[in-house]
Coordinates of N, CA and C in Angstrom, one line a residue:
X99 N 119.2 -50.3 93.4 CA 118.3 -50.9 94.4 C 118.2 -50.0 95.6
X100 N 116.8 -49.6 95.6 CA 116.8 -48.4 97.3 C 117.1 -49.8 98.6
X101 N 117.7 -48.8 99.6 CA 118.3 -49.2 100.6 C 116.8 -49.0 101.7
X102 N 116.6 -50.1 102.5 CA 115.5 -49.9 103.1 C 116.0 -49.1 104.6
X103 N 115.3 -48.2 105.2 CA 115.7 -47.6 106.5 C 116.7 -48.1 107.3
X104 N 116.1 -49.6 107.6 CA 117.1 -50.3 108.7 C 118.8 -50.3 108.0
X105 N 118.5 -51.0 106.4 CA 120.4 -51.1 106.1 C 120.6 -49.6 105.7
X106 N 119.9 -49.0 105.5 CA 120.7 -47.3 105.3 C 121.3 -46.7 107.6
X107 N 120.5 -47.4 108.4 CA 121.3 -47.0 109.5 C 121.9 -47.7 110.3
X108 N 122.0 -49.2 109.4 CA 123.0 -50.2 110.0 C 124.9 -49.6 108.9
X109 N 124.3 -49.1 107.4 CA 125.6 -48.8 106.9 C 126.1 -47.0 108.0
X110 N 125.3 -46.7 108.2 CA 125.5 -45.0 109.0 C 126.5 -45.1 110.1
X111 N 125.9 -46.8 111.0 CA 126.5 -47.0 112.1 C 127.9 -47.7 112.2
X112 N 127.7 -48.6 111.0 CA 129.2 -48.9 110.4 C 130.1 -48.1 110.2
X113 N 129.8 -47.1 109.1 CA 131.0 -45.7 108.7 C 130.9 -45.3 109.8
X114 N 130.4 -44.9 110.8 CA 130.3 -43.8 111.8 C 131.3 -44.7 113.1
X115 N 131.2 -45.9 112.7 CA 132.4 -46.6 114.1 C 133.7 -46.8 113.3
X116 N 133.6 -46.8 111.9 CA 134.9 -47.3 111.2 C 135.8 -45.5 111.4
X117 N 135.2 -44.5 111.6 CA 135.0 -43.4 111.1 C 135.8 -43.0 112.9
X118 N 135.4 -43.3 114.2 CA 135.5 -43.6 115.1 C 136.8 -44.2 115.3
X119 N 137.0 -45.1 114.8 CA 138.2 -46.1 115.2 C 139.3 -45.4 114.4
X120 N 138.9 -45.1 113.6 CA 140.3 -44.4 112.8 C 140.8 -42.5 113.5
X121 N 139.4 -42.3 113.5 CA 139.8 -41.1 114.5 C 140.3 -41.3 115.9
X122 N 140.1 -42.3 116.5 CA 140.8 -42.6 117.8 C 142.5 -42.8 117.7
X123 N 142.3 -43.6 116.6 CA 143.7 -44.0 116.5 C 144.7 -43.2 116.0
X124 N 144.4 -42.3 115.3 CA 145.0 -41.2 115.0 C 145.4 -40.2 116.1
X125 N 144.1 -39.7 117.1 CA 144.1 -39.3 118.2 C 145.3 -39.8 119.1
X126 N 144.7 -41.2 119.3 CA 146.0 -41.9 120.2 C 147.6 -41.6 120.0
X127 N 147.8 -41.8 118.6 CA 149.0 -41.4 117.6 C 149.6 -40.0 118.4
X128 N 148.6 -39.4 118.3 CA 149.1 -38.0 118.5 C 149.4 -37.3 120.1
X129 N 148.5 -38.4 121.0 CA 148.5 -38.4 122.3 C 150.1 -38.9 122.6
X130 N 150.5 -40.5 121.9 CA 151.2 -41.0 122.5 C 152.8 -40.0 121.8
X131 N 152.8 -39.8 121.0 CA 153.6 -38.9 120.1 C 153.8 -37.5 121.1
X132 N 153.2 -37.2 121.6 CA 153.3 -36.2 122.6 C 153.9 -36.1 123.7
X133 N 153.1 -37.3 124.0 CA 154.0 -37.9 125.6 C 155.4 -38.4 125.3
X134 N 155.8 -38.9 124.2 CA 157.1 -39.1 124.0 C 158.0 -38.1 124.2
X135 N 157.3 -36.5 122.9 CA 158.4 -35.5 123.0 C 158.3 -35.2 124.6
X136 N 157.3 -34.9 125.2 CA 157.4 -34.4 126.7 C 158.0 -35.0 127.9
X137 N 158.4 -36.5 127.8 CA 159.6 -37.1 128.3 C 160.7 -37.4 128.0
X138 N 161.0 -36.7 126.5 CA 162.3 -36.4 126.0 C 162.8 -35.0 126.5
X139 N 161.5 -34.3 126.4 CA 162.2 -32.7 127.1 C 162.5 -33.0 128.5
X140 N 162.0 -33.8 129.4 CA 161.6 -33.8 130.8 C 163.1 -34.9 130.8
X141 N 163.7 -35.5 130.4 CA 164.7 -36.2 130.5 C 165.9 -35.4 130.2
X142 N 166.0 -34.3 129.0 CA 166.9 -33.4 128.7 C 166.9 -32.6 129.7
X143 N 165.7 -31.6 130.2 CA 165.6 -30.6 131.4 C 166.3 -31.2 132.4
X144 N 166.7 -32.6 132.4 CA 167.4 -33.3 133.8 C 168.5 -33.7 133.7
X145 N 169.0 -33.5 132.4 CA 170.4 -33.8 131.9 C 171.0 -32.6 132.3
X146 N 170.4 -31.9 132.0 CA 170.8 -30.4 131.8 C 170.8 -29.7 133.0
X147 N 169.8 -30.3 133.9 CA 170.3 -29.6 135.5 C 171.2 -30.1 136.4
X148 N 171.8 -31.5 135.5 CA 172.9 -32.2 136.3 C 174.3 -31.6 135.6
X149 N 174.2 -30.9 134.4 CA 175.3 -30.8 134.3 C 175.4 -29.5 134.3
X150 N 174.0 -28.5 135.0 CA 174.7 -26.9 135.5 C 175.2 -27.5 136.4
X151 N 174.8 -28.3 137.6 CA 175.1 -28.6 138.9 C 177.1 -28.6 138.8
X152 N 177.3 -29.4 137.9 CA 179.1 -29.9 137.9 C 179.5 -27.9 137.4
X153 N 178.9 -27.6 136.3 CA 178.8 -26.0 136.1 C 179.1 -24.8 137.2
X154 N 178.1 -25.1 137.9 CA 178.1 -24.2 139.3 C 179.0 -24.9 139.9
X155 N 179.3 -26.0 140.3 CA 180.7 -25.8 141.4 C 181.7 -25.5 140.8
X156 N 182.4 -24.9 139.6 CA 183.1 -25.0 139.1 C 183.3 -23.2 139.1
X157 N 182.0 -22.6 139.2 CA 182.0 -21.4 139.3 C 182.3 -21.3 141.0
X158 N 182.2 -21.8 141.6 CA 181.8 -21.0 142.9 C 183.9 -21.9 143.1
X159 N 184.5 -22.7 142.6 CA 185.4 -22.1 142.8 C 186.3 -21.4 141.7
X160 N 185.8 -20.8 141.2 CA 186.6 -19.5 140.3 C 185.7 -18.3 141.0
X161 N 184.9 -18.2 141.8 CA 184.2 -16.9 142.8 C 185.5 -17.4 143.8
X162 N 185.9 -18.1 144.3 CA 187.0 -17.8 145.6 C 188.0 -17.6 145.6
X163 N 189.0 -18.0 143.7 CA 190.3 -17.8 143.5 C 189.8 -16.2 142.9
X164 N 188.8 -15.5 142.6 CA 188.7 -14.0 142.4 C 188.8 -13.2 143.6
X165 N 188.1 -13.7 144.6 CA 187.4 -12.9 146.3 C 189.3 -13.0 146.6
X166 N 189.7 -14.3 146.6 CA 190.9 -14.4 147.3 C 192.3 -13.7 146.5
X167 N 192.1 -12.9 145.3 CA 192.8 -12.2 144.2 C 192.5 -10.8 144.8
X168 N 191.3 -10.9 144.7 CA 190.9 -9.5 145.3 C 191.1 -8.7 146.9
X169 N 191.1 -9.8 147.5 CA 191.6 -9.7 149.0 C 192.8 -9.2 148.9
X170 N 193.6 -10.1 147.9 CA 195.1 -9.8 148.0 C 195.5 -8.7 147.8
X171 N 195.0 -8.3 147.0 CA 195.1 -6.5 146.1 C 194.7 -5.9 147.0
X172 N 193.7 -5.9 148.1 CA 193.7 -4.8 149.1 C 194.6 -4.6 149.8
X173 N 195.3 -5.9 150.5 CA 196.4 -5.8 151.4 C 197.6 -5.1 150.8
X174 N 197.6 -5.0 149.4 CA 199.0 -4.3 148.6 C 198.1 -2.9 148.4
X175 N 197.0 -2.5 148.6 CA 197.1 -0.8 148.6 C 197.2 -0.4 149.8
X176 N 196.7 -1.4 151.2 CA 196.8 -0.7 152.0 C 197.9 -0.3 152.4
X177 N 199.3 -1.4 151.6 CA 200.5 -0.9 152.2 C 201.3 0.1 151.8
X178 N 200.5 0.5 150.4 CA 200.5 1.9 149.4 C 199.9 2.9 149.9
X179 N 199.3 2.9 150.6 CA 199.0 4.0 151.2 C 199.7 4.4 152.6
X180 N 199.7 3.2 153.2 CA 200.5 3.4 154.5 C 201.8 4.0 154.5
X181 N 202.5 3.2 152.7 CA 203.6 4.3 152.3 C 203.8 5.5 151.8
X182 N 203.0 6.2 151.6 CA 202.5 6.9 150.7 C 202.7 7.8 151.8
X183 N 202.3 7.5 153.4 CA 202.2 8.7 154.0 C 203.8 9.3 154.3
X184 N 204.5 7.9 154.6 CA 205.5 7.7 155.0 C 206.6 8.3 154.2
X185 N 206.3 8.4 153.0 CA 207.3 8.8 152.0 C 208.8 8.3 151.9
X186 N 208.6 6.7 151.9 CA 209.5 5.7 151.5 C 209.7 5.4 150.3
X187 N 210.5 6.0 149.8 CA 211.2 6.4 148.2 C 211.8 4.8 148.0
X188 N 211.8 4.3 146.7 CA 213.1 3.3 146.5 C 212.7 2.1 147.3
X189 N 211.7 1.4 147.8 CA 211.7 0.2 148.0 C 211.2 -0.6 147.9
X190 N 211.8 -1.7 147.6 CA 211.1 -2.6 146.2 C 209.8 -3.1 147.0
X191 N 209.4 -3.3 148.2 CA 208.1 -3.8 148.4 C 206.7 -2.6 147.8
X192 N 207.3 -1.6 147.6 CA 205.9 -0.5 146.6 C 206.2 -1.0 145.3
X193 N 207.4 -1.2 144.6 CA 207.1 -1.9 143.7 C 206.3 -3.4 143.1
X194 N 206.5 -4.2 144.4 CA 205.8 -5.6 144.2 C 204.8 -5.4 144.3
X195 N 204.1 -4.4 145.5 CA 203.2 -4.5 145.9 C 202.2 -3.2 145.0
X196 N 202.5 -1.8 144.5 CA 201.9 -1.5 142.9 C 201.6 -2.9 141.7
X197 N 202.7 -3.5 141.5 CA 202.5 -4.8 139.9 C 201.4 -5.5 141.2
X198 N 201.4 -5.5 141.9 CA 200.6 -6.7 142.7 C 198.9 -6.1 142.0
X199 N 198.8 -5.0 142.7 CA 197.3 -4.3 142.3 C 197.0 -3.7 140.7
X200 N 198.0 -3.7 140.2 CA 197.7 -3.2 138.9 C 197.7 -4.5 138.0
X201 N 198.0 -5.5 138.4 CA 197.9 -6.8 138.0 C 196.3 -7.8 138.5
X202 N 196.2 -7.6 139.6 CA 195.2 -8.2 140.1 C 193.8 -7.4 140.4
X203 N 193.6 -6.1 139.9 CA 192.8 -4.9 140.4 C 191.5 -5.4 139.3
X204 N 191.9 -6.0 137.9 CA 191.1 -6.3 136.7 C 190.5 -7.4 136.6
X205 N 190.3 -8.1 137.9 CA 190.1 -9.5 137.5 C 188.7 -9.6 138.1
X206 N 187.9 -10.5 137.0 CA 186.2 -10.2 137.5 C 185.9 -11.6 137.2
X207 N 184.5 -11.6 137.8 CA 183.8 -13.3 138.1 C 183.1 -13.0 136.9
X208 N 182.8 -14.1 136.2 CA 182.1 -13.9 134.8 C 181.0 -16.0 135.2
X209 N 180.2 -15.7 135.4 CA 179.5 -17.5 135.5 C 179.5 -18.2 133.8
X210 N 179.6 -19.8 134.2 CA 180.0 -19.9 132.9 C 178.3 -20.0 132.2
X211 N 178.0 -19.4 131.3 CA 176.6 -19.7 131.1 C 175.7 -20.5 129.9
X212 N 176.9 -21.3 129.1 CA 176.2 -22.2 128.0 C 175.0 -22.8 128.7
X213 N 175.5 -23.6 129.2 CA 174.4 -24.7 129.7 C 173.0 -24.1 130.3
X214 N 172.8 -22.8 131.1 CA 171.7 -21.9 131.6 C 171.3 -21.8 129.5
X215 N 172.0 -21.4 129.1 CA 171.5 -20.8 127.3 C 170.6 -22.5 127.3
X216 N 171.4 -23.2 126.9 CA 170.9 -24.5 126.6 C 169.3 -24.7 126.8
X217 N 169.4 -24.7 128.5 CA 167.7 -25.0 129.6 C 167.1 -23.9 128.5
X218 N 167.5 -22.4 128.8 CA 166.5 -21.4 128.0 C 166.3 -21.8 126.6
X219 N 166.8 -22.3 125.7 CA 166.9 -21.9 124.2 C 166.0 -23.7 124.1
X220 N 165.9 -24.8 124.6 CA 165.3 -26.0 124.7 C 164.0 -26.0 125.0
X221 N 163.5 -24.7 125.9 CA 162.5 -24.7 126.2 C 162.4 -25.8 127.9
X222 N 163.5 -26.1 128.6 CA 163.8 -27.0 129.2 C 163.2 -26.4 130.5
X223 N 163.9 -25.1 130.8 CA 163.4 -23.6 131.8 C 162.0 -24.3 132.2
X224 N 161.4 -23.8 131.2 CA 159.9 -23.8 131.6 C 159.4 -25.1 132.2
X225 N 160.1 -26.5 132.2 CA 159.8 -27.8 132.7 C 159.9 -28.0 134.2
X226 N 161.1 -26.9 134.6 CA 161.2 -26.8 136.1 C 159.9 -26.1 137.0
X227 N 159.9 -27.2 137.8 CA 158.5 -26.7 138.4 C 159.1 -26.0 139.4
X228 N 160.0 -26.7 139.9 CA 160.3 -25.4 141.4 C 160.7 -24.1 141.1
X229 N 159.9 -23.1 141.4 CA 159.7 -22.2 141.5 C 160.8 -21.1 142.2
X230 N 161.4 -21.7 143.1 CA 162.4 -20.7 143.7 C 163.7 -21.2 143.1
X231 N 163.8 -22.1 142.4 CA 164.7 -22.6 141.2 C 164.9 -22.0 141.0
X232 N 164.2 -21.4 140.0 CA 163.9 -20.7 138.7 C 164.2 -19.5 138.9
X233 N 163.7 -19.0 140.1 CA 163.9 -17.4 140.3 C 165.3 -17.7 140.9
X234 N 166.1 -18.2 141.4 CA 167.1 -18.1 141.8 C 168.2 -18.1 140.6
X235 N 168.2 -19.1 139.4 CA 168.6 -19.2 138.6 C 168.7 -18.1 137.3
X236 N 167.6 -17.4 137.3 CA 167.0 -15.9 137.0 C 168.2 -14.8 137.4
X237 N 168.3 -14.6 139.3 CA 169.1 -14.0 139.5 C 170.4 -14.0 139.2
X238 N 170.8 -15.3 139.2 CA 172.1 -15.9 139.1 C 172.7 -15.1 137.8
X239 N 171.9 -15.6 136.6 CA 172.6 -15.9 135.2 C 172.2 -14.4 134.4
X240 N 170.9 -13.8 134.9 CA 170.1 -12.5 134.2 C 170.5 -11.3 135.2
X241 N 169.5 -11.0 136.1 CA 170.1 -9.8 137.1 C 171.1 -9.7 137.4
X242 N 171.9 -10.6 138.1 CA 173.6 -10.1 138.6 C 174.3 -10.1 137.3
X243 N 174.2 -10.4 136.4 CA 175.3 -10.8 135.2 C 175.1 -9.1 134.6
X244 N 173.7 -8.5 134.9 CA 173.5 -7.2 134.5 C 174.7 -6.1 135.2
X245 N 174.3 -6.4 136.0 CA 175.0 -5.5 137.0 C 176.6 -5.8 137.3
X246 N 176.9 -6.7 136.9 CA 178.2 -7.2 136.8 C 179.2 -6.7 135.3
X247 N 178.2 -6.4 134.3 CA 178.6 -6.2 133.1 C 178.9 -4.7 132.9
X248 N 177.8 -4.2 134.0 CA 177.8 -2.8 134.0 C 178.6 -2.1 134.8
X249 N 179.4 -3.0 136.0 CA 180.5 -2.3 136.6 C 181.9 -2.7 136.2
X250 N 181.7 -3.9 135.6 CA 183.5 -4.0 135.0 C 183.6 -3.1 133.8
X251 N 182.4 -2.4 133.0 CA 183.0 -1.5 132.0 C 183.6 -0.4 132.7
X252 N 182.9 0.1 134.2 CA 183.4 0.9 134.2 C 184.7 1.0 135.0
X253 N 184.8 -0.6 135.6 CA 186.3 -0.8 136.1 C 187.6 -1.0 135.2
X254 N 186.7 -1.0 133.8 CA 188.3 -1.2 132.6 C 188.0 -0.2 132.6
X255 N 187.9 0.5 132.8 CA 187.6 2.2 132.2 C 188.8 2.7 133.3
X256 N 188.6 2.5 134.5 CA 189.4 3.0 135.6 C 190.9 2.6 135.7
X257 N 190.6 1.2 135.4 CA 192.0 0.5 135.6 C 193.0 0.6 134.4
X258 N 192.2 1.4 133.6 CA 193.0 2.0 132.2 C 193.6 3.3 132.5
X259 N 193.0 3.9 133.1 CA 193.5 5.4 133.8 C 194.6 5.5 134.5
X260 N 194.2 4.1 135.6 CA 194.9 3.9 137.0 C 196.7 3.7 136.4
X261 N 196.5 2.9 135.1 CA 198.0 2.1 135.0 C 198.5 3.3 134.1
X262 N 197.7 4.4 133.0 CA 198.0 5.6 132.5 C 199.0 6.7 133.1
X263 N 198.2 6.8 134.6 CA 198.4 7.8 135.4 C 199.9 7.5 135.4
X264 N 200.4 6.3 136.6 CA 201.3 5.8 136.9 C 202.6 5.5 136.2
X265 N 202.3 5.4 134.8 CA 202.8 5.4 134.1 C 204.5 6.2 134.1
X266 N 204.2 7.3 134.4 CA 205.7 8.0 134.9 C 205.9 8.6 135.7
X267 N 205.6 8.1 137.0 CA 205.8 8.1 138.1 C 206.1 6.8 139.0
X268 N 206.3 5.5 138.5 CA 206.9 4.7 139.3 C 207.1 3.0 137.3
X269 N 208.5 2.9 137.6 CA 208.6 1.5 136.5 C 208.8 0.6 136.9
X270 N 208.8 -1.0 136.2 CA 209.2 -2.1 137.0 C 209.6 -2.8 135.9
X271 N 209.8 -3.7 136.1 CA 210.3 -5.0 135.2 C 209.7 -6.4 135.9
X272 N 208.4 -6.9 135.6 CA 208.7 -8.4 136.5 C 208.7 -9.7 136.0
X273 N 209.2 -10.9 136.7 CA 210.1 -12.0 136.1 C 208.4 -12.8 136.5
X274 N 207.8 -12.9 135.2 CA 206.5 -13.6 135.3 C 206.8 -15.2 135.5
X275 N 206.0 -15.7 136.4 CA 206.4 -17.4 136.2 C 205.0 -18.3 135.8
X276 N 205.9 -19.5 135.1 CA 204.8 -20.1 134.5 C 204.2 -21.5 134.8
X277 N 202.9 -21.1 135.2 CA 202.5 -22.3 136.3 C 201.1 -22.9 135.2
X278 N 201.5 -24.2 135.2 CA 200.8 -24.8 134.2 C 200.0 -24.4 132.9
X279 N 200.4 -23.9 132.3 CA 199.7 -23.0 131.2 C 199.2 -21.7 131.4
X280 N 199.6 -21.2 132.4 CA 199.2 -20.0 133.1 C 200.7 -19.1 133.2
X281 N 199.6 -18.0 133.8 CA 200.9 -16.9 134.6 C 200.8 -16.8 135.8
X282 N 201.7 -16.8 136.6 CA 201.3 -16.7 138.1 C 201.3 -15.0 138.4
X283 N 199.9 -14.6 138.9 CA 200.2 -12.9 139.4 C 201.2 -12.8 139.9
X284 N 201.7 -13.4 141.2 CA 202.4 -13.4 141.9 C 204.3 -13.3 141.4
X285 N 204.2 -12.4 140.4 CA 205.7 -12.6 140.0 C 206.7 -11.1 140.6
X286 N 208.0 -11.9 141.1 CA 208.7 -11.1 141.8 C 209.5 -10.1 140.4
X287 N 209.9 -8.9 141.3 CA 210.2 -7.5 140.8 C 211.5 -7.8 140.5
X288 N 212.4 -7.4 139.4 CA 213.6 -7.6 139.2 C 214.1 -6.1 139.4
X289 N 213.8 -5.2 138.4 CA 214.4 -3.8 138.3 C 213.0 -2.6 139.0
X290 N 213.4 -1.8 139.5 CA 211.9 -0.7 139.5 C 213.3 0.5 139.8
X291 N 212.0 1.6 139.6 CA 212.6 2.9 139.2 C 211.2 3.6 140.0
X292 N 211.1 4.4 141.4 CA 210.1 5.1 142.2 C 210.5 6.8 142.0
X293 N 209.9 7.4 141.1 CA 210.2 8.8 141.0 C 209.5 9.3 142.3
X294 N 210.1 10.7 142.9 CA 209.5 11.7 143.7 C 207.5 11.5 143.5
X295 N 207.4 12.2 141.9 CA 206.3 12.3 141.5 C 205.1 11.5 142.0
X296 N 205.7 10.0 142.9 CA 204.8 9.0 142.8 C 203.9 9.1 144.0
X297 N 204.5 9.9 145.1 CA 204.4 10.4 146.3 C 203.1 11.6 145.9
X298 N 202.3 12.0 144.9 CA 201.6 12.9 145.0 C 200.1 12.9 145.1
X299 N 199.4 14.1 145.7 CA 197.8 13.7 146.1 C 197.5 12.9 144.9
X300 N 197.6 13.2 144.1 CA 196.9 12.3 142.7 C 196.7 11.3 143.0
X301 N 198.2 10.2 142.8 CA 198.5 9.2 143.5 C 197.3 8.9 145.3
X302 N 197.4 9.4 145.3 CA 196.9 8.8 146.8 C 195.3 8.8 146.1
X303 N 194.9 9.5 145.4 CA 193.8 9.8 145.2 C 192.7 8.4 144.3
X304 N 194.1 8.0 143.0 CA 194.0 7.0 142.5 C 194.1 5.9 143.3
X305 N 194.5 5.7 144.8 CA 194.9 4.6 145.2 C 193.4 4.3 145.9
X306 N 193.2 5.4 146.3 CA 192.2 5.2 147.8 C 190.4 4.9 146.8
X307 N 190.7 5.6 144.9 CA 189.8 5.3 144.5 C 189.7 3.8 144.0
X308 N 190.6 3.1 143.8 CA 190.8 1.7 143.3 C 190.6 1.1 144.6
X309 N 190.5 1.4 145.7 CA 190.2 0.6 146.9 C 188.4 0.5 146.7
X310 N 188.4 1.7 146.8 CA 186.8 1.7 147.0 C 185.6 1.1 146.1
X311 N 186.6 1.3 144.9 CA 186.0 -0.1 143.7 C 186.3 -1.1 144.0
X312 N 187.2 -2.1 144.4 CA 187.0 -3.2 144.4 C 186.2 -3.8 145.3
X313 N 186.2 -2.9 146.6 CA 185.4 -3.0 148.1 C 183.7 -2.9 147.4
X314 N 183.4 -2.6 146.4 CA 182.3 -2.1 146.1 C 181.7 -3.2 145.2
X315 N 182.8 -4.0 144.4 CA 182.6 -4.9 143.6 C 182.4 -6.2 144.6
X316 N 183.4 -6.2 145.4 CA 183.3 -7.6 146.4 C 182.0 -7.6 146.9
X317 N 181.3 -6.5 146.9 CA 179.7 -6.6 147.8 C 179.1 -7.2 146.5
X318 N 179.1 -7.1 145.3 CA 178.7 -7.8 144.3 C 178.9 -9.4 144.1
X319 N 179.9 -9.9 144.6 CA 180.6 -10.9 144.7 C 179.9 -12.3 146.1
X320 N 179.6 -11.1 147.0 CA 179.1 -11.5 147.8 C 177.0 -12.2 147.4
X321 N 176.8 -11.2 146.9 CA 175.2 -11.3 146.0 C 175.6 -12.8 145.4
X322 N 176.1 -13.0 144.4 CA 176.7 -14.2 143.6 C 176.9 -15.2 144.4
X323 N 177.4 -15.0 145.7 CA 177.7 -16.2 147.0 C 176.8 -17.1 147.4
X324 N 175.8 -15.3 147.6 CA 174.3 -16.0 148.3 C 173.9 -16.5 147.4
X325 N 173.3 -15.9 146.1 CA 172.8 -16.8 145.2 C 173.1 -17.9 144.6
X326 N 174.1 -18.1 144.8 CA 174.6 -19.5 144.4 C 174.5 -20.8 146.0
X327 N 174.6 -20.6 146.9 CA 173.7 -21.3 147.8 C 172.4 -21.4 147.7
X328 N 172.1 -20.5 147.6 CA 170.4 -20.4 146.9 C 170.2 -21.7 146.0
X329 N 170.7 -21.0 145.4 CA 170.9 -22.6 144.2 C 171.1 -23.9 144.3
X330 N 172.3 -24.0 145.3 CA 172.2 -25.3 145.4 C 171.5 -26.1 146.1
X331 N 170.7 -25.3 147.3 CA 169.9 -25.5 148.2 C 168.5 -26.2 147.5
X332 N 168.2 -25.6 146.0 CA 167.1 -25.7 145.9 C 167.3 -26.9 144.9
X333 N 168.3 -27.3 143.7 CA 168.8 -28.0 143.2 C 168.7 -29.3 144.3
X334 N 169.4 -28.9 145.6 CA 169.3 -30.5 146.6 C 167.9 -30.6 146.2
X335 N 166.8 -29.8 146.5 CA 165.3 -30.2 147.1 C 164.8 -30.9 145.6
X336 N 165.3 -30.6 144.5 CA 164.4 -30.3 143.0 C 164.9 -32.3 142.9
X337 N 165.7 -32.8 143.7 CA 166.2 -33.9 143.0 C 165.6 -35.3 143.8

């Protein structure tokens, strides 16, 4: 039976709304399906900047028990060198105070950085709209970490030399103590043995060059300081 004009564009108008409704809803499906993932990422991106937040204080104080390790080790070369001029043979404060810097001369700030991997590898990064966040957090975890990687190779490099050199020219023995699952640097000298030898330009040479590295690292350390105020400054504003 032919279909007369009108029911061939009343069935056209039918499929074409049934045709309609199903495409909407599908649509909608995929709208609303979207908006879910994107306040599942936008709820992780905020899990995840609350728990760099606990992250970074945690580093900034492992940056002060390093700055304040490293402080210490200067005050014990400067007194190596002051002896050094002096040519004070045999007394146990160049011995505590050598174990002091050859003990504490290696020690570097490392940030802890799962949770920065986390934001990057989630795709979470890119959800942060603040802008000086982001560049701050850039510096923090990518640029300094570069430059940080690139001077403690060459300070194991040195501090492998430094404890070489010395090696027969001054010995010790020390009574390490043990403070909660740890070793305390701080451990006193039992035996030492200061040959003539120890007294030579070399010696002075190696001393005055281990000063100058760590003096050079601490300005590194400093970068790390600011940037991490940076950070939290903008972390207050982002919340």
């Amino acid at each position: 039976m032919k279909l007369s004009g009108i029911e061939m564009r009343k069935k056209v108008i039918r499929y074409g709304l049934e045709f309609l409704v199903v495409f909407s809803g599908i649509l909608l499906s995929f709208v609303i399906d979207n908006r879910i993932k994107v306040n599942e990422r936008i709820a992780n991106k905020d899990l995840l900047l609350n728990q760099l937040t606990v992250a970074l204080n945690e580093d900034r104080i492992q940056l002060e028990v390093v700055k304040s390790a490293l402080d210490n080790c200067l005050v014990s070369i400067d007194s190596l060198l002051e002896n050094h001029s002096r040519r004070n043979l045999n007394t146990k404060s160049v011995a505590s105070h050598f174990s002091n810097v050859s003990a504490r001369m290696s020690i570097s700030f490392f940030p802890q950085k799962s949770i920065y991997n986390q934001l990057i590898n989630s795709s979470g990064f890119e959800l942060i709209e603040n802008e000086e966040l982001k560049k701050g957090l850039t510096d923090y975890y990518e640029h300094l970490s570069e430059r940080n990687n690139s001077i403690n190779i060459k300070l194991d490099q040195f501090n492998q030399e430094f404890d070489y050199y010395f090696i027969p020219h001054i010995n010790y023995v020390t009574s390490l103590n043990q403070l909660d699952n740890s070793v305390d640097l701080s451990s006193s000298i039992s035996i030492y043995t200061i040959h003539d030898s120890f007294y030579q330009n070399a010696s002075l040479g190696y001393l005055t060059n281990a000063q100058k590295r760590i003096v050079f690292y601490q300005e590194l350390l400093k970068k790390y300081e600011e940037t991490l105020d940076q950070v939290f400054d903008e972390l207050g504003d982002n919340n």
